XYZ file of C-alpha atoms in Angstrom:
389
model
C 35.454 108.219 65.183
C 37.039 108.992 68.594
C 40.731 110.644 68.240
C 43.630 109.019 69.595
C 45.514 110.980 72.066
C 48.914 112.335 70.838
C 51.572 109.987 70.968
C 54.767 110.701 73.107
C 58.022 111.058 71.585
C 59.467 107.886 70.426
C 56.378 105.911 71.289
C 53.577 104.433 68.998
C 50.410 106.221 69.177
C 47.874 104.453 71.832
C 45.317 102.688 70.079
C 41.684 103.599 70.431
C 38.467 101.594 69.753
C 36.384 102.666 66.980
C 39.328 104.716 65.264
C 38.509 103.299 61.990
C 36.359 104.841 59.056
C 32.621 104.439 59.503
C 29.286 106.169 59.833
C 28.459 104.149 62.916
C 30.223 102.772 65.490
C 29.536 99.244 64.574
C 30.974 100.076 60.945
C 34.188 101.741 62.601
C 34.649 98.599 64.749
C 34.101 96.319 61.930
C 36.399 98.063 59.541
C 38.989 98.269 62.612
C 39.044 94.556 63.112
C 39.258 93.794 59.501
C 42.095 96.317 59.612
C 43.882 94.394 62.466
C 43.333 91.234 60.353
C 45.118 92.471 57.320
C 48.019 94.248 59.635
C 48.919 91.097 61.373
C 48.647 88.946 57.762
C 51.090 91.490 56.053
C 53.532 91.868 58.866
C 53.707 88.000 58.938
C 54.080 87.580 55.379
C 56.694 90.183 55.845
C 58.598 88.219 58.685
C 58.027 84.643 56.689
C 59.950 86.172 53.736
C 62.836 87.766 55.885
C 63.412 84.318 57.299
C 63.151 82.790 54.074
C 65.440 85.166 52.738
C 68.030 84.535 55.429
C 67.844 80.772 54.868
C 68.114 80.802 51.367
C 71.385 83.351 51.559
C 72.881 81.204 54.475
C 72.401 78.021 52.273
C 73.969 79.554 49.186
C 76.915 80.554 51.126
C 77.474 77.178 52.444
C 76.853 75.635 49.479
C 79.451 77.773 47.749
C 81.895 76.347 50.261
C 81.110 72.909 49.685
C 81.945 73.323 45.893
C 85.608 73.744 46.265
C 86.788 70.846 48.200
C 90.155 72.678 49.195
C 87.977 75.111 51.325
C 85.845 72.674 53.027
C 88.100 71.786 56.004
C 90.351 74.112 58.183
C 90.035 77.236 60.243
C 89.352 79.154 57.477
C 86.112 77.005 56.445
C 85.088 76.964 59.996
C 85.394 80.806 60.357
C 83.205 81.338 57.148
C 80.728 78.923 58.412
C 80.303 80.729 61.694
C 80.200 84.138 59.591
C 77.225 82.867 57.224
C 75.382 81.526 60.393
C 75.971 84.761 62.267
C 74.577 86.616 59.307
C 71.587 84.233 59.426
C 71.224 84.802 63.134
C 71.206 88.643 62.909
C 68.619 88.619 59.902
C 66.277 86.411 62.027
C 66.527 88.324 64.974
C 65.987 91.614 63.089
C 63.069 90.025 61.504
C 61.506 88.820 64.678
C 62.301 92.184 66.404
C 60.220 94.007 63.666
C 57.199 91.385 63.875
C 57.272 91.515 67.581
C 57.105 95.492 67.605
C 53.945 95.044 64.912
C 52.724 92.379 67.259
C 52.898 94.451 70.160
C 50.815 97.293 68.726
C 48.099 94.979 67.560
C 47.874 93.186 71.137
C 47.629 96.720 72.419
C 44.794 97.581 69.900
C 43.052 94.413 70.638
C 42.965 94.980 74.400
C 41.086 98.263 73.676
C 38.943 97.031 71.072
C 37.713 93.679 72.324
C 35.898 95.371 75.248
C 34.295 97.854 73.056
C 32.711 95.250 70.681
C 28.751 95.092 70.458
C 27.100 91.874 71.107
C 27.066 90.692 67.529
C 31.079 91.053 67.443
C 31.619 89.825 71.175
C 33.001 86.862 72.633
C 30.579 84.826 75.098
C 32.625 85.798 77.920
C 32.218 89.485 77.288
C 30.386 91.445 79.782
C 28.418 93.354 77.200
C 26.078 90.224 77.295
C 25.200 90.968 80.987
C 23.281 93.730 79.576
C 21.923 92.647 76.634
C 18.402 93.691 75.351
C 16.656 92.729 71.878
C 18.168 95.040 69.120
C 15.830 97.174 67.033
C 18.163 96.934 64.201
C 20.321 94.272 62.318
C 24.063 94.501 63.001
C 26.029 94.640 59.864
C 28.113 91.552 60.698
C 28.427 88.409 63.038
C 31.270 86.877 65.107
C 31.791 83.208 64.281
C 35.024 82.518 66.292
C 38.817 83.798 66.593
C 41.873 83.652 64.109
C 45.437 83.207 64.856
C 48.584 82.727 63.445
C 51.469 80.154 64.878
C 54.078 83.144 65.179
C 51.661 84.763 67.887
C 49.060 82.442 69.252
C 48.021 84.807 71.910
C 46.905 87.482 69.531
C 43.342 86.583 68.412
C 41.473 88.280 66.061
C 37.725 88.074 65.710
C 36.490 86.306 62.647
C 33.389 88.556 61.617
C 31.244 87.757 58.425
C 28.951 90.318 56.934
C 24.674 89.925 57.419
C 22.678 88.586 56.098
C 24.744 85.626 55.521
C 25.837 85.186 51.867
C 27.027 81.600 52.296
C 25.311 78.925 54.506
C 27.758 77.506 57.322
C 29.222 73.476 57.209
C 30.343 72.774 60.815
C 32.613 69.525 60.085
C 32.489 66.877 62.685
C 34.848 64.661 60.741
C 38.310 63.809 61.869
C 40.267 66.117 59.086
C 43.620 64.711 60.222
C 44.374 67.906 62.596
C 45.933 67.059 66.368
C 42.969 68.780 68.020
C 40.263 66.602 66.201
C 42.610 63.763 66.314
C 42.542 63.804 70.429
C 38.805 63.680 70.518
C 36.509 60.719 69.987
C 33.906 60.559 67.398
C 30.904 60.973 69.401
C 32.610 64.004 71.521
C 33.599 65.802 68.297
C 29.742 65.243 67.043
C 28.636 66.597 70.255
C 31.356 69.789 70.334
C 29.976 70.430 66.561
C 26.229 70.367 67.620
C 26.989 72.659 70.412
C 28.927 74.742 68.121
C 26.089 74.981 65.829
C 23.586 76.109 68.949
C 25.894 78.682 70.072
C 26.052 80.203 66.473
C 21.987 80.255 66.105
C 21.768 81.645 69.627
C 23.744 84.689 68.426
C 22.174 85.052 65.271
C 18.881 85.054 66.978
C 20.064 87.743 69.497
C 21.383 89.845 67.208
C 18.325 90.109 65.010
C 15.585 92.342 66.070
C 12.447 90.291 67.556
C 10.403 88.397 64.929
C 12.799 88.853 62.200
C 14.823 85.560 62.373
C 13.697 81.948 62.878
C 15.244 78.990 63.321
C 14.395 75.238 62.346
C 16.281 72.229 63.186
C 16.305 68.820 61.415
C 17.595 66.101 63.762
C 16.604 62.735 62.045
C 17.638 60.331 64.579
C 16.877 62.563 67.451
C 20.804 62.493 68.708
C 20.981 66.100 69.205
C 18.448 66.719 72.121
C 20.931 67.630 74.750
C 22.766 70.035 72.519
C 19.583 71.798 71.354
C 18.508 72.147 75.118
C 19.271 75.793 75.020
C 16.993 76.495 72.178
C 13.656 73.855 72.717
C 13.955 74.849 76.638
C 13.955 78.762 76.013
C 10.684 78.597 73.689
C 12.895 80.284 70.848
C 11.972 77.468 68.371
C 8.560 77.940 66.319
C 8.698 74.253 65.625
C 10.091 70.793 67.481
C 12.958 69.487 65.688
C 12.306 67.462 62.803
C 12.676 63.743 63.191
C 12.851 60.769 61.001
C 12.462 60.699 57.151
C 9.209 62.216 57.082
C 10.223 65.104 59.257
C 13.245 65.749 56.829
C 10.798 65.753 54.030
C 8.175 68.127 55.382
C 10.742 70.686 56.576
C 12.548 70.901 53.138
C 9.373 70.985 51.168
C 8.516 73.855 53.358
C 11.611 75.815 52.896
C 11.764 74.915 49.322
C 8.197 76.339 48.624
C 9.191 79.617 50.584
C 12.356 80.035 48.590
C 10.173 79.459 44.997
C 7.394 81.681 46.307
C 9.472 84.371 47.275
C 11.785 84.406 43.973
C 8.983 84.217 42.100
C 7.224 87.515 43.480
C 10.612 89.349 43.217
C 10.845 88.480 39.514
C 7.277 89.487 38.877
C 7.339 92.464 41.322
C 4.377 91.011 43.138
C 5.328 90.889 46.573
C 1.396 91.742 47.784
C 0.695 88.408 46.388
C 2.325 86.191 48.794
C 0.093 83.825 50.972
C -0.868 85.587 54.100
C 0.548 82.672 56.282
C 4.298 82.699 54.556
C 6.925 83.751 57.341
C 9.013 86.270 55.490
C 11.419 86.173 58.722
C 15.126 85.270 57.781
C 15.116 81.548 58.184
C 17.989 79.225 59.439
C 17.983 75.695 59.094
C 20.046 73.416 61.257
C 20.914 69.865 59.723
C 22.260 67.257 61.858
C 23.297 64.181 60.977
C 23.387 64.398 57.525
C 22.891 62.412 55.389
C 20.686 60.144 57.812
C 17.013 60.442 56.890
C 17.959 61.838 53.309
C 16.939 60.547 50.033
C 18.034 61.541 46.455
C 15.246 64.105 46.480
C 16.072 65.845 49.831
C 19.476 65.981 48.953
C 18.422 67.742 45.675
C 16.160 70.065 47.668
C 19.143 70.620 50.260
C 21.873 71.462 47.428
C 18.901 73.938 45.951
C 18.485 75.601 49.441
C 22.300 76.221 49.784
C 22.346 77.696 46.336
C 19.152 79.866 46.168
C 18.344 80.344 49.797
C 20.466 82.883 51.051
C 19.224 85.545 48.372
C 15.782 85.114 49.923
C 16.539 84.937 53.299
C 17.114 81.251 53.925
C 20.121 79.993 55.493
C 21.748 76.581 56.041
C 24.080 75.400 58.632
C 25.032 71.815 58.372
C 26.750 69.715 61.273
C 28.277 66.940 59.022
C 31.043 64.558 58.197
C 32.015 64.536 54.468
C 33.108 61.261 54.829
C 29.842 59.739 55.535
C 28.044 61.117 52.373
C 30.942 59.975 50.149
C 28.646 57.522 48.466
C 26.877 60.271 46.725
C 30.630 61.148 45.105
C 31.162 64.097 43.241
C 27.145 64.960 43.250
C 27.650 66.630 46.895
C 31.119 68.701 45.923
C 28.880 72.011 44.688
C 27.029 71.704 48.282
C 30.215 71.592 50.288
C 31.980 74.385 48.243
C 28.664 76.589 48.346
C 29.299 76.441 52.552
C 31.787 78.011 54.534
C 33.696 75.461 56.481
C 34.302 75.935 60.009
C 35.283 73.110 62.981
C 34.370 72.683 66.220
C 38.025 72.282 67.510
C 41.016 74.494 66.511
C 42.049 73.853 62.790
C 44.312 75.720 60.579
C 42.066 75.491 57.326
C 40.618 79.301 56.856
C 43.175 81.533 54.351
C 43.006 85.267 54.455
C 42.394 87.377 51.228
C 45.507 89.018 50.981
C 48.530 87.033 51.158
C 46.570 83.374 51.792
C 48.235 82.471 55.377
C 46.656 79.363 57.002
C 44.814 80.716 60.171
C 43.803 78.537 63.119
C 40.208 78.696 63.364
C 38.466 78.606 67.010
C 34.894 78.599 67.580
C 33.540 81.258 70.117
C 32.590 79.038 72.995
C 30.122 79.584 75.849
C 32.471 79.709 79.461
C 31.649 76.512 80.955
C 29.255 76.754 83.786
C 28.100 80.060 82.104
C 24.533 80.967 82.111
C 24.790 83.548 79.435
C 23.147 81.646 76.792
C 20.289 80.779 78.718
C 19.799 84.436 79.622
C 20.255 85.684 76.285
C 17.723 83.029 74.754
C 15.457 83.904 77.709
C 15.158 87.562 76.398
C 14.851 86.610 72.977
C 11.975 84.774 73.802
C 10.365 87.157 75.793
C 10.731 89.827 72.703
C 9.172 87.448 70.285
C 6.312 86.793 72.725
C 5.747 90.422 73.151
C 6.307 90.937 69.370
C 3.591 88.231 68.570
C 1.307 89.618 71.011
């Protein structure tokens, strides 16, 4: 790993991209990002604990004065209140100073780490995409967006998830009560959710070697044609988006059969016996407008894919509003729990594994007017054609 230059006396060491542990630069950057995530979580926890302590101590001191009616009024009481509030102010200022110092160090680290991130970890506005070429190896993680806390909204930590995906993704297009979702009408929220799904699918196609990842789409009502244009226009989809109840049935039957066959082959140690026409590449199924076009059997198959698919390379990405599937009741609760919920607009619903802060998630979006998605998917299509040929 690269070594940090010696720190000047009285100053923190200058951060260096990739100075975490790991065998490769990708692994070191992944560990460094997670280290930043943990550092910010713990620093914010210490800051909030200090504020709580200052508040509770001032409250106790003021309550103590109020308990004695003779000490509630007069110059002595005013002086005691001022003293209590002064102590509170000093504690808060000290806590904020420590937190700002830690956050400033993390901001400096983010400024050197972000430009060094490879495509799988980088934002869509990163220059690294201008030199994009289809990789020969799968990366260890994928960026789904950014995370931040209300104390420092300018400090964004990349949200990285390991590959291959261990859980499917649920892009929630419903109104969850957040201010951001309330400011967008329902149709626009659905469009943003499908745009987010397409951007994630494009990134997955871009970071896998040619021929090792495919995307299928269920769009029963055909309402996502404009959002799907980058995928359909570039030719990276093996099949057109499945339409209507029949399309839902055929797609789910095909993927359920694949999961069953691969599981049986693994259990029996007979991988050579798999049908020659079976596509063994990693599969991503994007489902739009759930539960439109789904009968009870299709819902059961979808739950099966969510539970059993990831272990044999079949992954699920649902764009859905849970309220619209309320008629199924608790039957679908295991499905929602099996998926990682993300949102098309900022929302503070994700918790870290260390102290449990509520982090605001923002999806990784393509800059307005940018051609980066078209350029990347065109390169993926060319590599797939060369691989197939």
